[in-house]
XYZ file of N, CA, C and O in Angstrom:
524
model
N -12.885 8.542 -58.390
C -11.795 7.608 -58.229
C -12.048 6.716 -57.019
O -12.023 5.500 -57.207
N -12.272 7.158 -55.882
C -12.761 6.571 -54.732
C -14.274 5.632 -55.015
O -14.562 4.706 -54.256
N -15.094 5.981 -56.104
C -16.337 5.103 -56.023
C -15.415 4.411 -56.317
O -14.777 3.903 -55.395
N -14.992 4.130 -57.816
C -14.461 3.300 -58.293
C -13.421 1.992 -57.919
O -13.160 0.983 -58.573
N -12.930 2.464 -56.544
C -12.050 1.527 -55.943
C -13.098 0.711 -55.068
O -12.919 -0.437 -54.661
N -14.265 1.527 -54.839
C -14.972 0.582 -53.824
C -15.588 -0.099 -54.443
O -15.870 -1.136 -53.842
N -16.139 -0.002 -55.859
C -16.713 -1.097 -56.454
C -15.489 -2.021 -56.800
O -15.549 -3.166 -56.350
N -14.683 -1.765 -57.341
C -13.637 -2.992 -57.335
C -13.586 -4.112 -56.754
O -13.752 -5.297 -57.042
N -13.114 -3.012 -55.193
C -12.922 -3.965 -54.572
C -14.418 -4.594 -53.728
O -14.445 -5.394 -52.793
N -15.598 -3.918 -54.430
C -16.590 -4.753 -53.614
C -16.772 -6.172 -54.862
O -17.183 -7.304 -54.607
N -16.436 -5.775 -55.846
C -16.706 -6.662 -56.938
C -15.712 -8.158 -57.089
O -16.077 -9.198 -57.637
N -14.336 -7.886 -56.408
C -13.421 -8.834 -56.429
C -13.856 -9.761 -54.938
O -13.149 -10.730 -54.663
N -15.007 -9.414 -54.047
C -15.107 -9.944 -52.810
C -16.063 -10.735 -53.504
O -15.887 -11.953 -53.459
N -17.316 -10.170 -54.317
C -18.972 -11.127 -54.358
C -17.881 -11.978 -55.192
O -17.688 -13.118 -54.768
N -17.157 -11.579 -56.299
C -16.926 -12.549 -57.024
C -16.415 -13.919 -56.430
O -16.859 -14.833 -57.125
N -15.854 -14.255 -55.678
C -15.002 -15.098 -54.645
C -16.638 -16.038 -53.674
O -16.596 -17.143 -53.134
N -17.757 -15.178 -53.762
C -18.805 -15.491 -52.705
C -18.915 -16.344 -53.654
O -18.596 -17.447 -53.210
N -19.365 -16.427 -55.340
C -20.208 -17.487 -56.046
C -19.549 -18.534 -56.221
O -20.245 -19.407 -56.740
N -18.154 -18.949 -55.952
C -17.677 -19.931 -56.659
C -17.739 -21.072 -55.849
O -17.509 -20.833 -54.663
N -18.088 -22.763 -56.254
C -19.127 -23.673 -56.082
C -17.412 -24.452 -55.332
O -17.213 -25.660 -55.202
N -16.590 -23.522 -55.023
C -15.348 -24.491 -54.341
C -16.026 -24.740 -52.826
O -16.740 -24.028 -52.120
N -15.576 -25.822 -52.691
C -15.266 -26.267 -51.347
C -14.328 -25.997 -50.861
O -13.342 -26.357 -51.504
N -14.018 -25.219 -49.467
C -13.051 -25.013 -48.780
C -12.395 -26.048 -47.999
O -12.951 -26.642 -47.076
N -10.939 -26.299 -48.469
C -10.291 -27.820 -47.990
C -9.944 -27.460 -46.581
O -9.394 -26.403 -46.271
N -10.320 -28.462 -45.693
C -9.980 -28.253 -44.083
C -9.155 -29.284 -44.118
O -9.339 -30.394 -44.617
N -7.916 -28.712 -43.369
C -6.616 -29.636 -43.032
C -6.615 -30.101 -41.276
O -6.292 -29.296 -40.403
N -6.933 -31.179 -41.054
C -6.565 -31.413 -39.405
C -5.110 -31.754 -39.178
O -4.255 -32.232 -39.923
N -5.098 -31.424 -38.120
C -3.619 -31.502 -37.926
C -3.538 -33.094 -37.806
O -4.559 -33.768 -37.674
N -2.330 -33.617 -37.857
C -2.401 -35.507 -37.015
C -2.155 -34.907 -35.742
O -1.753 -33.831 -35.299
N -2.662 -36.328 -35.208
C -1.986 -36.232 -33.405
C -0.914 -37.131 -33.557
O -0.905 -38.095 -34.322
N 0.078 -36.746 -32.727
C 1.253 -37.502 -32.724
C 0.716 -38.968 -31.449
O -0.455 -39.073 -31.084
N 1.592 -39.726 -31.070
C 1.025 -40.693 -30.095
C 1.167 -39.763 -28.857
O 0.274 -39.632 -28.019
N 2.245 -39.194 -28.819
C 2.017 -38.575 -27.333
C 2.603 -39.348 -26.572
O 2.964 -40.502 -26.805
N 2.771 -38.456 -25.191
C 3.305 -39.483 -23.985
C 1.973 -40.539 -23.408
O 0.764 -40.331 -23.515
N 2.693 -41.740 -22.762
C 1.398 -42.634 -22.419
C 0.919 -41.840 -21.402
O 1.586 -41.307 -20.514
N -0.270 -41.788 -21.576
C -0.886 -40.902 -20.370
C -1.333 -42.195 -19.107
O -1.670 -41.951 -17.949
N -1.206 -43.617 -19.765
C -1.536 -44.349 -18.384
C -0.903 -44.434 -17.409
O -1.718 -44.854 -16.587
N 0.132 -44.305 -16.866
C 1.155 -44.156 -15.818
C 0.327 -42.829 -14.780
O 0.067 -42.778 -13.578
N 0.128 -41.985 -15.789
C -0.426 -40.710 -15.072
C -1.661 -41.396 -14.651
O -1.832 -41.719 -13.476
N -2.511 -41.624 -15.562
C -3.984 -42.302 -15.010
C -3.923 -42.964 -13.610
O -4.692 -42.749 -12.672
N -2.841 -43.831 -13.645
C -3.153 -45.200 -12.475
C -2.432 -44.099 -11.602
O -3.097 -43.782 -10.615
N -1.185 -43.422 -11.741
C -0.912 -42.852 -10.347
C -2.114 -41.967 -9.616
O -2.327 -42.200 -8.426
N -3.029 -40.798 -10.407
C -3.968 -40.355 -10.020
C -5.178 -41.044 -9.691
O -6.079 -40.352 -9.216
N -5.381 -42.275 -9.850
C -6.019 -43.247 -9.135
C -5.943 -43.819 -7.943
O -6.842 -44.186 -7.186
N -4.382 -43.878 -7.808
C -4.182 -44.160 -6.617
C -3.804 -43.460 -5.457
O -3.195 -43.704 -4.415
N -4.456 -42.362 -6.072
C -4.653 -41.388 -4.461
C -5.614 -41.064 -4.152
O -5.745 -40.368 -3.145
N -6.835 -41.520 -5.042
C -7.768 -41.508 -4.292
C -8.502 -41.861 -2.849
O -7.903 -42.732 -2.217
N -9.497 -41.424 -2.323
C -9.589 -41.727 -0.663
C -9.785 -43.120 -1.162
O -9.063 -44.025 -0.742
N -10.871 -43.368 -2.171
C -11.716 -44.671 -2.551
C -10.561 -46.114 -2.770
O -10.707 -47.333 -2.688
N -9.455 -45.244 -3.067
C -8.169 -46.228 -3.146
C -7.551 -46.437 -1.601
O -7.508 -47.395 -0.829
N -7.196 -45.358 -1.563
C -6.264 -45.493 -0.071
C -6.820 -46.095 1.298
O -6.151 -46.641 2.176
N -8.348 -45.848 1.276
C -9.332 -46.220 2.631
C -10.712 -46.864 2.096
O -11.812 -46.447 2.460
N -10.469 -48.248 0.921
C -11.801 -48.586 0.677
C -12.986 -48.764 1.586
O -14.181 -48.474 1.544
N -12.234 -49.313 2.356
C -13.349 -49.975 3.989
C -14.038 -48.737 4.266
O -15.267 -48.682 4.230
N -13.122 -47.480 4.613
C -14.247 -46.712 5.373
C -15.161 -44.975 4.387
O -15.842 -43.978 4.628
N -14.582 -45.599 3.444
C -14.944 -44.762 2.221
C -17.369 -45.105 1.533
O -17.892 -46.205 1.353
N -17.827 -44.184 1.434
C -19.185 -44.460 1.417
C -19.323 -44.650 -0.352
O -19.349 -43.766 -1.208
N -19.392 -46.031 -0.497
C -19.163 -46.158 -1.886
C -20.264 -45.637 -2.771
O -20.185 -45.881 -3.975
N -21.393 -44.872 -2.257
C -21.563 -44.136 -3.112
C -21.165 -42.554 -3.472
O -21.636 -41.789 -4.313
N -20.154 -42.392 -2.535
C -19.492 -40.962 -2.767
C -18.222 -41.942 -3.699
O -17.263 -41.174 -3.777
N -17.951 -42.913 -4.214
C -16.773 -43.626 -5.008
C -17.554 -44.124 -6.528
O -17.346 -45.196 -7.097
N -18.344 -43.205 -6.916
C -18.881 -43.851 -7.813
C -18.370 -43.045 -9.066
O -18.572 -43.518 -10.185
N -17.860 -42.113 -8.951
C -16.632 -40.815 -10.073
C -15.299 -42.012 -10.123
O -14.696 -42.264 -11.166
N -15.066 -42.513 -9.106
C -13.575 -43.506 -9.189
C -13.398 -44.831 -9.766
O -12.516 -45.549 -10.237
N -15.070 -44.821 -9.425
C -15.263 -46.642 -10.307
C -15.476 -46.554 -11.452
O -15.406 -47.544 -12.179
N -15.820 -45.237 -11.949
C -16.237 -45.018 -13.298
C -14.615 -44.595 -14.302
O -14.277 -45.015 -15.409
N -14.112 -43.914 -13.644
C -12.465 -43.252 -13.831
C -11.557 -44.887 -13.916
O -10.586 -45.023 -14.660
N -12.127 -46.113 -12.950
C -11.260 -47.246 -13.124
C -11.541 -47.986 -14.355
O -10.713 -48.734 -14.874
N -12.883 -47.741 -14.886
C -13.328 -48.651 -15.452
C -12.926 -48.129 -16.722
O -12.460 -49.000 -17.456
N -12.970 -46.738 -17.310
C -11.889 -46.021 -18.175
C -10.841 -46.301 -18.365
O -10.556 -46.469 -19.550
N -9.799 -46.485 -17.391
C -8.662 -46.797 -17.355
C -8.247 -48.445 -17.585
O -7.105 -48.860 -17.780
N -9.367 -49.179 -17.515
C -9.491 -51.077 -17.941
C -9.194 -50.851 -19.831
O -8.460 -51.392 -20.658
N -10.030 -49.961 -19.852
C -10.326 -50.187 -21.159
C -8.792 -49.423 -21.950
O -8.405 -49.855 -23.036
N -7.899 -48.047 -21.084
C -6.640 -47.878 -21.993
C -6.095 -48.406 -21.624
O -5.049 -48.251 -22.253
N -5.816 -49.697 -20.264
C -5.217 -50.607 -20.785
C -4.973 -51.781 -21.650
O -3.886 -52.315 -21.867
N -6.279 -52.152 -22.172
C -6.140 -52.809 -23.096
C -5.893 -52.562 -24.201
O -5.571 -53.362 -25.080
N -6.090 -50.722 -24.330
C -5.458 -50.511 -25.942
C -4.241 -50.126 -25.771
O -3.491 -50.247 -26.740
N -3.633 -49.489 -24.351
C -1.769 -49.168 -24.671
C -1.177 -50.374 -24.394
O -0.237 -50.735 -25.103
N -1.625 -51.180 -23.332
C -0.866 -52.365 -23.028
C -1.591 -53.576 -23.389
O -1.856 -54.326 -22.449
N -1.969 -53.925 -24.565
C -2.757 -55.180 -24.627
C -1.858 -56.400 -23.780
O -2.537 -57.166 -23.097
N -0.606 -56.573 -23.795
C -0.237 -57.669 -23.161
C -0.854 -57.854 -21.307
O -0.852 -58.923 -20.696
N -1.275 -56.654 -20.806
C -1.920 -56.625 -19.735
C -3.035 -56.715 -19.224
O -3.379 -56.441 -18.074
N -3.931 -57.306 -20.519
C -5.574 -57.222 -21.000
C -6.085 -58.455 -19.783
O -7.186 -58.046 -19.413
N -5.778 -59.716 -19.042
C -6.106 -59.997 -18.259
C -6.260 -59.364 -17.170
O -7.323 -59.619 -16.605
N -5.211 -58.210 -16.372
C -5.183 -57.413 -15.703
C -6.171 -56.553 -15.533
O -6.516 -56.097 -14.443
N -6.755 -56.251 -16.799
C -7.731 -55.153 -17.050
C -9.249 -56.170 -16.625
O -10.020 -55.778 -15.749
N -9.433 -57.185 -17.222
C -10.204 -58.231 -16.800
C -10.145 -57.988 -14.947
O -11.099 -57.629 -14.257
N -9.225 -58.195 -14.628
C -9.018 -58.431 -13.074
C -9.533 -56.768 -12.414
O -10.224 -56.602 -11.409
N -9.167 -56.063 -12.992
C -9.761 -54.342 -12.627
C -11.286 -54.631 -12.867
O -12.087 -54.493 -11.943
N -11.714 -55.071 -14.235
C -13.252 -55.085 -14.380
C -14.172 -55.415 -13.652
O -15.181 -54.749 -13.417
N -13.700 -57.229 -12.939
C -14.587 -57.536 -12.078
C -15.340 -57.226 -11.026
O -16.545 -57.402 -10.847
N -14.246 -56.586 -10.111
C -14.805 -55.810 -8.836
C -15.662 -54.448 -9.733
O -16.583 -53.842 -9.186
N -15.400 -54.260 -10.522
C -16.313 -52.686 -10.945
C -17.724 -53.664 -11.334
O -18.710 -52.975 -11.074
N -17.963 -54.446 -11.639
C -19.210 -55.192 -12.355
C -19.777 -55.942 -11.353
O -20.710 -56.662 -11.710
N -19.458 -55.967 -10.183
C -19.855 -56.290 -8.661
C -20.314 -55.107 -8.216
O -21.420 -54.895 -7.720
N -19.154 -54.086 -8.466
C -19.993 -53.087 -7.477
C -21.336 -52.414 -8.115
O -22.186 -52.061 -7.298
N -21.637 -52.179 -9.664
C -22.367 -52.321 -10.602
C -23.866 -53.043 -10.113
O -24.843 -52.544 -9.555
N -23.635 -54.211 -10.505
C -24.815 -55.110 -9.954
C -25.300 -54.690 -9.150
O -26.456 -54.282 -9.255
N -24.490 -54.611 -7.833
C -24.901 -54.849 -6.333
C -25.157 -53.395 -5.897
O -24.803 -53.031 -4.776
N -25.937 -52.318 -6.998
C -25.705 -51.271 -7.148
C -25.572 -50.369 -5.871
O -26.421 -49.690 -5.294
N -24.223 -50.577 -5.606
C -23.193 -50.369 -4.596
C -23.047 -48.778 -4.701
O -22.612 -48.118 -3.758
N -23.463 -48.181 -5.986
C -23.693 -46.385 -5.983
C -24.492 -46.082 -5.214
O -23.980 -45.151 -4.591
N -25.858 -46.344 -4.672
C -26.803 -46.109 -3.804
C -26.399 -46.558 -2.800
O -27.343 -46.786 -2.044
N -25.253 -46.870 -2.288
C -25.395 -47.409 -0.677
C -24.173 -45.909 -0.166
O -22.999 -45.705 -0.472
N -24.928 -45.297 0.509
C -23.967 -44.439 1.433
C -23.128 -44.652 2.631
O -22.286 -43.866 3.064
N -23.582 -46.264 3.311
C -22.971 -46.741 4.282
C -21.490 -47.231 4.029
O -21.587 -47.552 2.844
N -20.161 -47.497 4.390
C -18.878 -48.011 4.128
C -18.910 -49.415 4.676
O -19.391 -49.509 5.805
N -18.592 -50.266 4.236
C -18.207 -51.489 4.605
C -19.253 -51.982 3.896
O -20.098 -51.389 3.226
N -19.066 -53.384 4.167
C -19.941 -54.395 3.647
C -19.346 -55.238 2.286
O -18.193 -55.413 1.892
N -20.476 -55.616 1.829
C -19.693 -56.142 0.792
C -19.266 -55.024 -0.803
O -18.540 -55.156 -1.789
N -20.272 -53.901 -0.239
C -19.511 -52.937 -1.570
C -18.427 -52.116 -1.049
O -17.910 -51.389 -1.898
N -17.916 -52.040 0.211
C -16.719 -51.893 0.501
C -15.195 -53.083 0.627
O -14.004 -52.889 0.872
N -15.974 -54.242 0.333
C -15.278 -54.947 -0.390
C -15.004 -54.977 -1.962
O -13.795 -55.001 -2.192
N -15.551 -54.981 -2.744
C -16.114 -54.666 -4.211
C -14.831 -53.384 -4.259
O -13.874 -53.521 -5.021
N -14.956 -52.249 -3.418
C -13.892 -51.407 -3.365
C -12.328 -51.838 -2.981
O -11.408 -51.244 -3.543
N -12.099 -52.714 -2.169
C -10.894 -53.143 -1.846
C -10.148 -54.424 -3.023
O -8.969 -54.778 -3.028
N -11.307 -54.941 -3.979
C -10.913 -55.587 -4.443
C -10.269 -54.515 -6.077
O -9.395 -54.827 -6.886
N -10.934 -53.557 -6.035
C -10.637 -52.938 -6.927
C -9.328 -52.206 -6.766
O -8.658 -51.913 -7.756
N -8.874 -51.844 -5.292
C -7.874 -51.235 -4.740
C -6.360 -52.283 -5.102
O -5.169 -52.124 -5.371
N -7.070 -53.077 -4.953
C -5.938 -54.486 -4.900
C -5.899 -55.002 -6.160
O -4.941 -55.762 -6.303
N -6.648 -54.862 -7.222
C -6.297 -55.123 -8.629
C -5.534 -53.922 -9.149
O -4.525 -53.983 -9.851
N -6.052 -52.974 -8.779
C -5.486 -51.392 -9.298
C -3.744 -51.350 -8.847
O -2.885 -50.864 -9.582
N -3.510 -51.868 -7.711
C -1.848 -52.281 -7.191
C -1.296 -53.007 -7.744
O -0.082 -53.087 -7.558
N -1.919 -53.817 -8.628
C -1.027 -55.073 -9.328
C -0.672 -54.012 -10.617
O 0.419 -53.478 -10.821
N -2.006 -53.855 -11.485
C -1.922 -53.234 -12.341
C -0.866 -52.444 -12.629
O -0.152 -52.551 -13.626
N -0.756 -51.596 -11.702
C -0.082 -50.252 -11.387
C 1.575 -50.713 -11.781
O 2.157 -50.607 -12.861
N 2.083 -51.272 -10.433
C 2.875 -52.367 -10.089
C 3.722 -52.424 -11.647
O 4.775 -51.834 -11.884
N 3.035 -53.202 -12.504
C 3.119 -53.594 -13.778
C 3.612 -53.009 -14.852
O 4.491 -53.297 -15.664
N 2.533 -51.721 -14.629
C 2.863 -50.713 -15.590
C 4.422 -50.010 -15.202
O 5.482 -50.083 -15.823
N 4.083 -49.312 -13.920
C 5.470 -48.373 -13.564
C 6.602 -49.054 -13.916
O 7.665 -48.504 -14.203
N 6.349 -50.616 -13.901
C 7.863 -51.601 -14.044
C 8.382 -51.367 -13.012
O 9.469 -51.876 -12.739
């Protein structure tokens, strides 16, 4: 009696192995969610690279220029009406870019400008968003 249940039930398992179905995978949706940019720009703006561009070594700011330049781009997809703004964030990042302002460990100069200009677009921005 006992073989017999184990072939059963070994027989009702292979049977289930051969069949040529595809198993349907369901993803969940994402809902929109809260805007996470409000959060973005406030955690931006506590950075040292924000708060003290001048004496900050812009290549220890090169995680923040990269984090700003992220944040250009969700503003143009949550707030397209602010897409010049994001333009105005870009520039100083594509200065400091060029002027490859990641290799300089010294503060000041002109990639500690490049940083202040980014500090000072990032305030408007901000500004904007919070309302």
């Amino acid at each position: 009696m006992r073989t017999k249940a184990i072939l059963l039930a070994l027989l009702l398992v292979l049977s289930g192995c051969g069949s040529n179905e595809v198993p349907v995978t369901v993803k969940p949706t994402r809902g929109e969610g809260p805007d996470v940019l409000p959060i973005k720009l406030k955690a931006l703006s506590t950075d040292q690279c924000y708060l003290a561009p001048g004496t900050e070594s812009p290549k220890g700011c090169q995680k923040y220029v990269t984090e700003l330049f992220s944040a250009a781009g969700t503003i143009r997809k949550r707030r397209p009406d602010l897409s010049s703004h994001a333009d105005a964030l870009e520039r100083p990042i594509a200065a400091f870019r060029t002027a490859n302002c990641q290799d300089q460990a010294a503060p000041g100069g002109p990639c500690g400008q490049t940083l202040a200009d980014m500090a000072t677009a990032l305030t408007s921005v901000k500004s904007l968003v919070d309302g």
